[in-house]
XYZ file of C-alpha atoms in Angstrom:
680
model
C -0.002 -0.179 -0.020
C 1.530 3.273 -1.046
C 1.289 6.572 1.023
C -1.241 7.720 -1.600
C -3.950 4.943 -1.050
C -3.066 4.702 2.411
C -5.584 7.566 2.767
C -8.411 5.223 1.546
C -8.651 3.737 5.074
C -12.381 4.216 5.562
C -14.355 3.259 8.731
C -15.740 0.024 6.979
C -12.185 -0.969 6.086
C -10.866 -0.464 9.543
C -13.885 -2.406 11.028
C -13.185 -5.138 8.553
C -9.569 -5.455 9.554
C -10.578 -5.620 13.271
C -12.970 -8.213 12.618
C -10.423 -10.275 10.602
C -7.790 -10.244 13.303
C -10.023 -10.099 16.387
C -12.388 -12.876 16.736
C -14.121 -11.081 19.645
C -15.650 -8.637 17.034
C -16.536 -11.027 14.181
C -20.289 -10.508 14.799
C -22.781 -11.938 11.987
C -25.035 -9.489 10.142
C -28.513 -9.541 11.611
C -31.786 -8.799 9.648
C -33.981 -5.809 10.153
C -36.514 -7.663 12.386
C -34.192 -8.943 15.043
C -31.460 -5.967 15.118
C -33.634 -3.880 17.292
C -34.615 -6.747 19.654
C -30.916 -7.728 20.168
C -30.078 -4.108 20.523
C -32.639 -3.871 23.302
C -31.248 -6.831 24.973
C -27.827 -5.241 25.022
C -28.862 -2.204 26.263
C -30.859 -3.914 29.132
C -27.735 -5.868 29.995
C -25.854 -2.440 30.405
C -28.870 -1.047 32.604
C -28.942 -4.064 34.636
C -25.048 -3.946 35.419
C -25.423 -0.329 36.285
C -28.371 -1.139 38.543
C -26.681 -4.119 40.206
C -23.395 -1.823 40.988
C -25.566 1.099 42.028
C -28.672 0.735 44.037
C -29.341 -3.032 43.538
C -28.654 -5.564 46.098
C -28.413 -8.898 44.329
C -27.003 -12.201 45.742
C -23.536 -12.845 44.229
C -24.423 -16.217 42.685
C -27.529 -14.653 41.075
C -25.664 -11.743 39.708
C -23.090 -13.894 38.188
C -25.782 -16.168 36.721
C -27.689 -13.329 35.243
C -24.511 -11.756 33.636
C -23.501 -15.419 32.290
C -27.045 -15.801 30.690
C -26.873 -12.461 28.934
C -23.413 -13.314 27.823
C -24.090 -16.757 26.472
C -27.559 -16.002 25.106
C -26.165 -12.943 23.077
C -23.088 -14.983 21.902
C -25.283 -17.499 20.265
C -27.365 -14.766 18.577
C -24.546 -12.662 17.463
C -21.596 -15.071 16.513
C -21.887 -17.601 13.824
C -21.018 -21.172 14.214
C -18.044 -20.604 11.898
C -16.194 -17.323 11.048
C -17.532 -15.850 7.799
C -20.215 -18.694 7.579
C -22.681 -16.514 5.590
C -20.280 -16.109 3.013
C -18.952 -19.814 2.900
C -22.095 -22.001 3.452
C -25.224 -20.258 4.300
C -27.879 -22.369 5.736
C -31.016 -22.570 3.658
C -33.667 -19.909 4.099
C -36.246 -22.319 6.104
C -33.263 -22.973 8.492
C -32.795 -19.361 9.479
C -34.735 -16.639 11.281
C -33.774 -13.201 10.188
C -30.255 -14.132 9.464
C -29.898 -16.359 12.597
C -29.910 -20.115 12.240
C -32.701 -21.721 14.241
C -30.436 -24.070 16.210
C -28.521 -21.001 17.533
C -31.776 -19.485 18.745
C -32.452 -22.768 20.645
C -28.935 -22.794 21.978
C -29.346 -19.237 23.324
C -32.592 -20.134 25.093
C -30.989 -23.315 26.512
C -27.802 -21.417 27.716
C -30.012 -18.881 29.515
C -32.086 -21.616 31.202
C -29.111 -23.570 32.234
C -27.398 -20.464 33.774
C -30.282 -19.347 35.569
C -31.686 -22.704 36.732
C -29.393 -23.207 39.859
C -29.472 -19.583 41.276
C -33.225 -19.247 41.054
C -33.684 -22.294 43.214
C -34.278 -21.463 46.916
C -30.808 -21.179 48.569
C -31.622 -24.028 51.229
C -32.412 -26.411 48.515
C -29.100 -25.652 46.661
C -27.180 -26.081 49.946
C -28.749 -29.620 50.258
C -27.853 -30.611 46.679
C -24.191 -29.506 46.623
C -22.168 -32.883 46.835
C -25.492 -34.873 46.111
C -26.902 -33.187 42.759
C -30.079 -34.496 41.401
C -30.319 -35.849 37.725
C -31.851 -32.521 36.614
C -28.928 -30.718 38.273
C -26.484 -32.807 36.351
C -28.278 -32.380 33.151
C -28.606 -28.511 33.516
C -24.865 -28.476 34.494
C -23.801 -30.608 31.472
C -25.630 -28.408 29.206
C -24.216 -25.325 30.473
C -20.702 -26.824 30.428
C -20.981 -27.873 26.645
C -22.739 -24.544 25.614
C -19.990 -22.480 27.541
C -17.317 -24.258 25.596
C -19.099 -23.721 22.354
C -19.744 -20.053 23.156
C -15.903 -19.651 23.786
C -15.059 -21.387 20.609
C -17.178 -18.959 18.655
C -16.176 -15.790 20.255
C -12.481 -16.260 21.070
C -11.442 -19.280 18.953
C -10.918 -23.024 19.515
C -7.746 -22.861 21.612
C -9.290 -21.915 24.884
C -12.137 -24.519 24.631
C -9.436 -27.396 23.832
C -7.480 -26.416 26.766
C -10.534 -26.610 29.022
C -11.503 -30.113 27.585
C -7.891 -31.236 28.334
C -8.321 -30.347 31.891
C -11.814 -32.033 31.931
C -10.163 -35.274 30.601
C -7.451 -34.767 33.270
C -10.099 -34.743 35.891
C -11.874 -37.743 34.605
C -8.903 -39.851 33.894
C -6.460 -38.905 36.731
C -5.587 -42.389 37.759
C -3.843 -42.820 34.153
C -1.889 -39.550 34.258
C 1.852 -39.867 34.347
C 4.264 -39.231 37.364
C 3.434 -36.407 39.740
C 0.308 -35.435 37.838
C -1.426 -38.789 38.929
C -4.594 -38.502 41.081
C -7.584 -40.398 42.113
C -9.864 -38.962 39.436
C -13.573 -38.081 39.559
C -16.770 -39.067 38.045
C -18.945 -36.998 35.712
C -21.415 -36.464 38.656
C -18.504 -35.234 40.762
C -17.121 -32.913 38.131
C -20.483 -31.301 37.373
C -21.057 -30.924 41.011
C -17.916 -29.055 41.461
C -18.152 -26.921 38.346
C -21.843 -26.167 38.435
C -23.101 -26.566 42.009
C -20.314 -24.560 43.726
C -18.650 -21.190 43.217
C -15.295 -22.934 42.357
C -16.111 -23.482 38.596
C -18.220 -21.818 36.123
C -19.724 -19.412 38.632
C -16.193 -18.740 40.060
C -13.957 -15.766 40.491
C -13.467 -15.171 36.917
C -17.132 -14.677 35.811
C -17.528 -12.892 39.052
C -15.036 -10.174 38.200
C -16.386 -9.865 34.775
C -19.902 -9.287 36.166
C -18.726 -6.855 38.817
C -15.903 -4.955 37.392
C -15.006 -5.567 33.928
C -18.167 -4.867 32.323
C -18.661 -1.457 33.779
C -14.989 -0.517 32.918
C -15.422 -1.628 29.205
C -18.744 0.360 29.037
C -16.930 3.413 30.543
C -14.195 3.052 27.777
C -16.753 3.089 25.043
C -18.651 6.036 26.609
C -15.509 8.092 27.165
C -14.393 7.536 23.565
C -17.705 8.737 22.252
C -17.658 12.042 24.208
C -14.333 12.836 22.599
C -11.584 11.649 25.106
C -9.955 9.342 22.476
C -9.692 12.283 19.914
C -8.281 14.520 22.909
C -5.619 11.891 23.466
C -4.631 11.623 19.709
C -4.485 15.342 19.331
C -2.512 15.946 22.388
C -0.092 13.233 21.233
C 0.385 15.127 18.115
C 0.929 18.349 19.919
C 3.507 16.682 22.330
C 5.580 14.727 19.998
C 4.714 15.471 16.400
C 7.172 18.042 15.606
C 10.131 16.050 16.515
C 12.367 13.618 14.478
C 10.229 10.675 13.250
C 7.239 12.487 14.987
C 4.298 10.380 13.738
C 5.912 7.192 15.335
C 6.298 9.148 18.673
C 2.748 10.198 18.239
C 1.860 6.545 17.992
C 3.446 5.868 21.302
C 1.883 8.831 23.153
C -1.528 8.289 21.722
C -1.543 4.601 22.495
C -0.321 5.198 25.994
C -3.195 7.825 26.457
C -5.688 5.514 24.795
C -4.483 2.566 27.130
C -5.914 4.423 30.137
C -9.444 3.899 28.823
C -9.114 0.750 26.734
C -7.498 -2.647 27.479
C -7.756 -4.115 23.787
C -4.581 -4.290 21.872
C -6.215 -4.808 18.470
C -9.024 -2.152 19.096
C -6.250 0.303 20.183
C -4.186 -0.625 17.140
C -7.003 0.076 14.729
C -8.176 3.194 16.329
C -4.909 5.185 16.529
C -3.358 3.177 13.780
C -5.787 4.683 11.274
C -3.978 8.064 11.851
C -0.467 7.308 12.759
C 0.527 4.432 10.336
C -0.050 6.423 7.136
C 1.591 9.358 8.863
C 4.707 7.261 9.623
C 4.978 6.022 6.130
C 4.557 9.493 4.737
C 7.688 10.800 6.616
C 9.659 7.746 5.463
C 9.262 4.790 7.852
C 9.037 1.344 6.187
C 5.385 0.043 6.266
C 6.356 -2.918 8.403
C 8.118 -0.794 10.885
C 5.269 1.780 11.054
C 2.829 -1.212 11.866
C 5.046 -2.766 14.292
C 5.308 0.690 16.197
C 1.425 1.015 16.378
C 1.113 -2.737 17.581
C 3.609 -2.580 20.114
C 2.471 0.715 21.725
C -1.080 -0.616 21.607
C -0.380 -3.656 23.398
C 0.794 -1.320 26.270
C -2.976 -0.555 26.850
C -3.299 -3.893 28.748
C -0.630 -2.954 31.233
C -1.566 0.682 31.423
C -3.430 1.919 34.590
C -6.245 2.592 35.387
C -7.894 -0.204 33.178
C -5.128 -2.732 32.838
C -7.348 -4.984 30.782
C -9.416 -7.247 32.860
C -6.642 -9.007 34.579
C -6.150 -6.101 37.055
C -9.471 -6.984 38.599
C -8.815 -10.611 38.696
C -5.502 -9.854 40.385
C -7.583 -7.823 43.036
C -9.631 -10.871 43.782
C -6.822 -13.318 44.031
C -4.259 -11.343 46.019
C -7.288 -9.459 48.169
C -5.580 -6.061 47.910
C -7.021 -2.681 46.859
C -7.136 -1.941 43.131
C -4.922 1.227 43.671
C -2.236 -1.014 44.884
C -2.360 -3.062 41.679
C -2.389 0.078 39.476
C 0.635 1.633 41.680
C 2.416 -1.693 41.036
C 1.693 -1.572 37.164
C 2.685 2.085 36.734
C 6.477 2.125 36.225
C 6.760 -1.207 34.389
C 4.218 0.312 31.942
C 6.401 3.591 31.648
C 9.355 1.314 30.941
C 7.541 -0.527 28.298
C 6.757 2.902 26.464
C 10.375 4.159 27.184
C 11.775 1.331 25.441
C 9.561 1.877 22.213
C 10.308 5.395 22.395
C 14.234 4.828 22.462
C 14.182 2.404 19.392
C 11.568 4.704 17.494
C 14.038 7.816 17.994
C 16.980 5.922 17.079
C 15.338 4.566 13.977
C 14.481 8.096 12.889
C 17.882 9.502 13.381
C 19.472 6.531 11.546
C 17.010 7.161 8.663
C 17.244 10.855 8.783
C 13.451 11.234 9.111
C 11.636 14.589 9.782
C 9.006 15.455 12.051
C 5.552 16.872 11.184
C 5.352 20.445 9.849
C 3.672 23.028 11.743
C 0.625 23.071 9.436
C 0.234 19.355 9.912
C -0.109 19.715 13.689
C -3.195 20.596 15.697
C -3.024 23.823 17.844
C -2.817 22.996 21.522
C -5.112 25.899 22.537
C -7.752 24.812 20.036
C -7.665 21.019 21.066
C -7.766 21.932 24.899
C -10.762 24.420 24.280
C -12.906 21.712 22.113
C -12.095 18.561 24.243
C -11.092 19.632 27.734
C -14.496 18.695 29.256
C -13.954 14.964 28.133
C -11.134 14.475 30.715
C -13.435 15.138 33.598
C -14.842 11.451 33.661
C -11.264 9.990 33.719
C -10.130 12.268 36.401
C -13.195 11.469 38.481
C -12.627 7.671 38.031
C -8.960 7.870 38.958
C -9.728 9.971 42.019
C -12.290 7.798 43.431
C -10.056 4.492 42.794
C -7.191 6.298 44.692
C -9.554 7.516 47.401
C -10.315 3.846 48.266
C -13.828 3.559 46.600
C -14.450 0.094 45.194
C -13.771 -0.246 41.485
C -17.403 -0.682 40.366
C -18.715 2.100 42.541
C -16.043 4.460 40.587
C -16.737 3.013 37.394
C -20.600 3.933 37.832
C -19.689 7.433 38.823
C -17.256 7.661 35.745
C -20.060 6.364 33.242
C -22.473 8.954 34.877
C -19.817 11.780 34.560
C -19.484 10.814 30.861
C -23.425 11.173 30.360
C -23.260 14.482 31.968
C -20.289 15.660 29.885
C -21.801 14.339 26.763
C -25.001 16.316 27.395
C -23.025 19.528 28.038
C -20.305 19.311 25.669
C -21.232 21.355 22.495
C -18.504 19.821 20.545
C -19.100 16.155 20.974
C -22.903 16.256 22.040
C -24.271 12.997 23.289
C -27.810 12.484 22.074
C -30.354 9.871 23.434
C -29.611 7.927 20.268
C -25.848 8.028 20.913
C -26.330 6.852 24.487
C -28.334 4.060 23.271
C -25.739 2.846 20.604
C -22.943 3.428 23.224
C -24.647 1.273 25.864
C -25.320 -1.379 23.203
C -21.833 -1.339 21.791
C -20.158 -1.483 25.242
C -22.303 -4.478 26.232
C -21.415 -6.221 22.892
C -17.793 -5.721 23.738
C -17.894 -7.730 26.729
C -19.417 -10.830 25.384
C -16.284 -12.625 24.273
C -14.433 -11.855 27.454
C -17.372 -13.010 29.449
C -17.426 -16.358 27.540
C -13.675 -16.856 28.033
C -13.988 -16.121 31.786
C -16.839 -18.782 32.118
C -14.514 -21.248 30.116
C -11.555 -20.366 32.330
C -13.818 -21.155 35.392
C -13.942 -24.843 34.190
C -10.154 -24.813 34.011
C -9.857 -23.291 37.503
C -12.524 -25.655 38.800
C -10.463 -28.595 37.604
C -7.420 -27.207 39.121
C -9.231 -26.682 42.564
C -10.676 -30.211 42.153
C -7.391 -32.050 41.606
C -4.718 -29.738 43.101
C -3.099 -29.905 39.637
C -1.695 -26.441 40.015
C 0.630 -27.376 42.798
C 1.511 -30.604 40.912
C 2.523 -28.584 37.927
C 4.437 -26.187 40.110
C 6.280 -29.144 41.549
C 7.125 -30.412 38.226
C 8.230 -26.842 37.001
C 10.465 -26.351 40.081
C 11.957 -29.805 40.033
C 12.787 -29.578 36.333
C 14.374 -26.009 36.943
C 16.380 -27.491 39.805
C 17.890 -30.485 37.514
C 18.669 -27.835 34.943
C 20.141 -25.393 37.381
C 22.326 -28.096 38.910
C 23.780 -28.783 35.312
C 24.312 -25.088 34.539
C 25.835 -24.447 38.055
C 28.436 -27.090 37.471
C 29.878 -25.252 34.449
C 32.640 -22.472 35.008
C 32.237 -19.625 35.053
C 28.426 -20.068 35.659
C 29.105 -21.798 38.903
C 29.659 -18.239 40.288
C 25.816 -18.431 40.820
C 24.130 -20.839 43.129
C 21.965 -23.760 41.899
C 18.940 -21.983 43.660
C 19.594 -18.872 41.603
C 19.818 -20.742 38.407
C 16.648 -22.739 39.439
C 14.720 -19.328 39.731
C 16.004 -18.162 36.415
C 15.129 -21.419 34.503
C 11.597 -21.385 36.300
C 11.083 -17.815 35.017
C 12.181 -18.669 31.510
C 9.848 -21.734 31.399
C 6.966 -19.958 32.788
C 7.639 -17.028 30.417
C 7.642 -19.287 27.281
C 4.400 -21.143 28.552
C 2.759 -17.679 28.910
C 3.643 -16.662 25.371
C 2.641 -19.973 23.820
C -0.565 -19.964 25.744
C -1.342 -16.294 25.035
C -0.812 -16.950 21.269
C -4.242 -18.579 21.120
C -6.442 -17.288 23.892
C -7.224 -13.791 25.469
C -4.692 -12.194 27.780
C -6.933 -12.507 30.875
C -7.643 -16.218 30.183
C -3.875 -16.903 29.852
C -3.212 -15.034 33.181
C -5.861 -17.019 35.081
C -4.693 -20.349 33.816
C -1.137 -20.031 34.148
C -0.930 -18.145 37.452
C -2.573 -21.230 38.970
C 0.659 -23.097 38.009
C 3.112 -20.276 38.255
C 2.088 -18.907 41.606
C 2.686 -22.017 43.537
C 6.112 -22.769 41.650
C 7.426 -19.231 42.174
C 6.213 -19.418 45.863
C 8.384 -22.399 46.430
C 11.299 -20.120 45.107
C 10.443 -17.258 47.533
C 9.011 -14.951 44.965
C 6.150 -12.659 46.362
C 2.671 -13.297 45.155
C 2.213 -9.939 43.672
C 5.439 -10.145 41.612
C 4.531 -13.695 40.344
C 1.140 -12.535 39.318
C 2.461 -9.552 37.396
C 5.059 -11.759 35.757
C 2.488 -14.082 34.218
C 0.329 -11.201 33.384
C 3.067 -9.351 31.501
C 4.049 -12.323 29.457
C 0.716 -12.966 28.499
C 0.373 -9.587 27.021
C 3.480 -10.096 24.965
C 1.732 -12.929 22.809
C -0.258 -10.185 21.029
C 3.040 -9.108 19.205
C 4.964 -12.379 19.257
C 4.872 -14.361 16.019
C 3.494 -16.836 14.632
C 0.307 -15.584 16.229
C 0.651 -11.834 16.770
C -2.823 -10.673 16.344
C -2.168 -6.800 17.169
C 0.767 -6.787 14.699
C -1.189 -8.477 12.060
C -4.013 -5.985 12.319
C -1.436 -3.187 12.029
C 0.126 -4.823 8.968
C -3.335 -4.747 7.486
C -3.520 -1.140 7.848
C 0.216 -0.488 6.810
C -0.215 -2.986 3.755
C 2.886 -4.803 4.961
C 4.107 -8.178 5.384
C 2.239 -9.578 8.609
C 5.109 -11.868 9.656
C 7.747 -9.077 9.142
C 5.723 -6.788 10.944
C 5.261 -9.271 13.900
C 8.893 -9.819 14.112
C 9.800 -6.143 14.291
C 6.920 -5.441 16.707
C 8.643 -8.233 19.170
C 11.956 -6.477 18.651
C 10.439 -3.140 19.543
C 8.589 -4.645 22.624
C 11.646 -6.370 23.980
C 11.406 -3.880 26.912
C 8.272 -5.617 27.811
C 10.155 -9.070 27.774
C 13.003 -7.794 30.220
C 10.897 -5.824 32.582
C 9.334 -8.677 34.303
C 12.676 -10.214 35.024
C 13.776 -7.052 36.463
C 10.783 -6.683 39.109
C 11.385 -10.354 40.092
C 14.931 -9.610 41.085
C 14.096 -6.277 42.382
C 10.331 -6.091 43.540
C 10.870 -2.373 44.492
C 9.943 -1.507 40.859
C 6.294 -2.482 41.606
C 6.302 0.222 44.411
C 3.891 -1.707 46.848
C 5.807 -4.930 47.005
C 7.122 -6.094 50.544
C 10.461 -4.605 51.647
C 10.125 -1.605 49.301
C 12.687 1.191 49.762
C 13.141 4.454 47.695
C 16.888 3.781 47.329
C 16.372 0.372 45.776
C 13.545 1.659 43.757
C 15.744 4.403 42.135
C 18.684 2.144 41.489
C 16.455 -0.371 39.813
C 14.646 2.138 37.637
C 17.625 3.843 36.524
C 19.313 0.574 35.742
C 16.401 -0.580 33.845
C 16.183 2.633 31.721
C 19.957 2.409 31.007
C 19.764 -1.313 30.107
C 16.709 -0.923 27.882
C 18.328 2.076 26.168
C 21.443 -0.159 25.526
C 19.313 -2.864 24.311
C 17.605 -0.452 21.973
C 20.922 0.944 20.666
C 22.108 -2.837 19.919
C 18.911 -3.594 17.982
C 18.779 -0.383 16.109
C 22.569 -0.518 15.228
C 22.743 2.991 15.779
C 23.484 5.614 18.574
C 25.306 8.624 17.200
C 26.647 6.633 14.191
C 26.068 3.119 12.612
C 27.306 0.334 14.578
C 29.079 -2.819 13.376
C 27.609 -6.170 14.285
C 30.410 -7.003 16.857
C 29.606 -3.743 18.645
C 26.032 -4.444 18.681
C 26.495 -7.877 20.381
C 28.774 -6.314 22.675
C 26.174 -3.561 23.705
C 23.578 -6.211 24.129
C 25.481 -8.166 26.640
C 26.633 -4.973 28.629
C 22.750 -4.018 28.612
C 22.067 -7.021 30.976
C 24.566 -5.522 33.486
C 22.325 -2.464 33.869
C 19.047 -4.485 34.050
C 20.566 -6.864 36.843
C 19.724 -4.645 39.924
C 22.434 -3.146 41.993
C 25.018 -0.204 42.045
C 27.920 -2.603 41.409
C 26.600 -4.161 38.206
C 25.578 -0.789 36.976
C 28.967 0.713 37.523
C 30.463 -2.216 35.458
C 28.032 -1.694 32.950
C 28.790 1.952 32.512
C 32.643 1.252 32.553
C 32.418 -1.229 29.720
C 29.903 0.976 27.617
C 32.090 4.151 27.915
C 34.487 3.232 25.114
C 31.550 2.578 22.658
C 29.874 5.750 23.914
C 33.378 7.821 23.183
C 33.861 6.232 19.745
C 30.248 6.923 18.691
C 30.383 10.548 19.947
C 33.572 11.156 17.680
C 31.763 9.698 14.743
C 28.537 11.432 15.297
C 28.711 13.517 11.978
C 28.936 10.232 9.940
C 25.306 9.754 9.158
C 25.160 13.074 7.773
C 27.942 12.447 5.429
C 26.213 9.011 4.464
C 22.840 10.799 4.025
C 24.432 13.062 1.630
């Protein structure tokens, strides 16, 4: 795609790109008869959640069941049995009703009935049946289990349901499992009892967090964007960074960082901001694959940027039983280091290629931007203030949503009409369906973990394997300088990181986090790693999958906008996001970076932060092959090795790193005019 035709990115084409690479938005077209009915159900779903988190007093189990019934019913109505099925093998007319296959309508009704059956029974009857379910209980539980798996397959792809089925098989055939994974097994009745009749399975923490917190924050993000906050972020990013060398790429970083505060979706952020930044990057001279990679890498940062952090932040709150503000504080500096790493690489690439910034006439005026859109920042400010003041996340989100409506009514630039509000509520509810189906499916996995104890078993296997490898490595000079325990921790982290990336390649980040933390937390606890640290470690590597080939969905979406090779874009995105791959190791070895970890001191924090920034900068220089002048391959490898001395926390290692890097810095400074000669 040339820079000329890159301007042909219409709203329809961008929506098509998002649907192609994000299965969570691959909705089927609905006929004119059912469209208003489904929209009404979506709006009713949004109003119900606002009521439940506001004046409503609804039992926990019933609230989760109502949320699940909305999710599963709507998934079967809105997602076809196969992606693009209407264009491949459309069912005959007599088999459809207004665009929806009749069996899907039946499945939707069955899912609603199965989800609501148990919670609507008197609580004393439910208490009597736990451990001794009736035949009807088992039948309804089986229906819900199967329809949950099918809903997840339609909305997020086949990987997560396959993983859930593997765990189900493990629960049933435990006596035949190998080695440390062997257990007594359970019957189908015992499995359904645990997954359906208790709050340890489908109705567990995952779906509870979606119902109580995540739905509201997604709705807040949609409304905040609708009243102009997204446009304010993009315009401010252009004002701040657009005029500097390689300006559009820096605009992409700042705008994606700002957008990340209200949206935790990597692909949605890529499409939203990339529609502007990717063509602008190509226009000033960046190669298409590099432009797409910058946008994709910056957009994945939305999942690790406070205050939204993707859905995983709220799961973390429940698992660790700590306030949301502590989780947000812990996420702050690792997120900033992620964007800092991208900024360094983008700046060096711009200097190496001699790229210009945007001209004054290409930039918006700061005064005009603030005058037109300043009202739209108020809801976000209210949300953050209430969270930091200690209010519950759902209460803060309700106030943030109310503020969005008030600002939308008062704002003359982005006026929010009743029709706009209706559409925003429907759109927000629709955006929660896939993550809700994924959460229910993850509940199946977590239920099997609690039923069989497989998390501790797998954790034991990981630690044992890491100890064996550490013993071998520790016997080799000069690697024997480190103890076997230190090598065991390092190997465990590498194994868990690889597992997160592989798992995250096929399932949503939140699902990856919930599944793997059940294994990683016990394993890392045996190696004396704090709970908060191990949870963040798994979370960060799950996010990295969005820009890691061969399944780098955010990078592929950006490649669709840039007209570049998807695999090349993915490889470049992974290189640009290398800081994200290193930061988790930094806070494992120095938890002070997370601010609220046990044993925090400001001195350790400053040393760790400065060392991480120097290390990430050196790694950026090594990958870019440029500092003040081009670097030879040998020098690049040398700098890459030196960068790890900065990243390893401590004044001693930092001092050694500075000493070893000084000769390269001196030579580069002497050669600083070389690029200009080459460019001439």
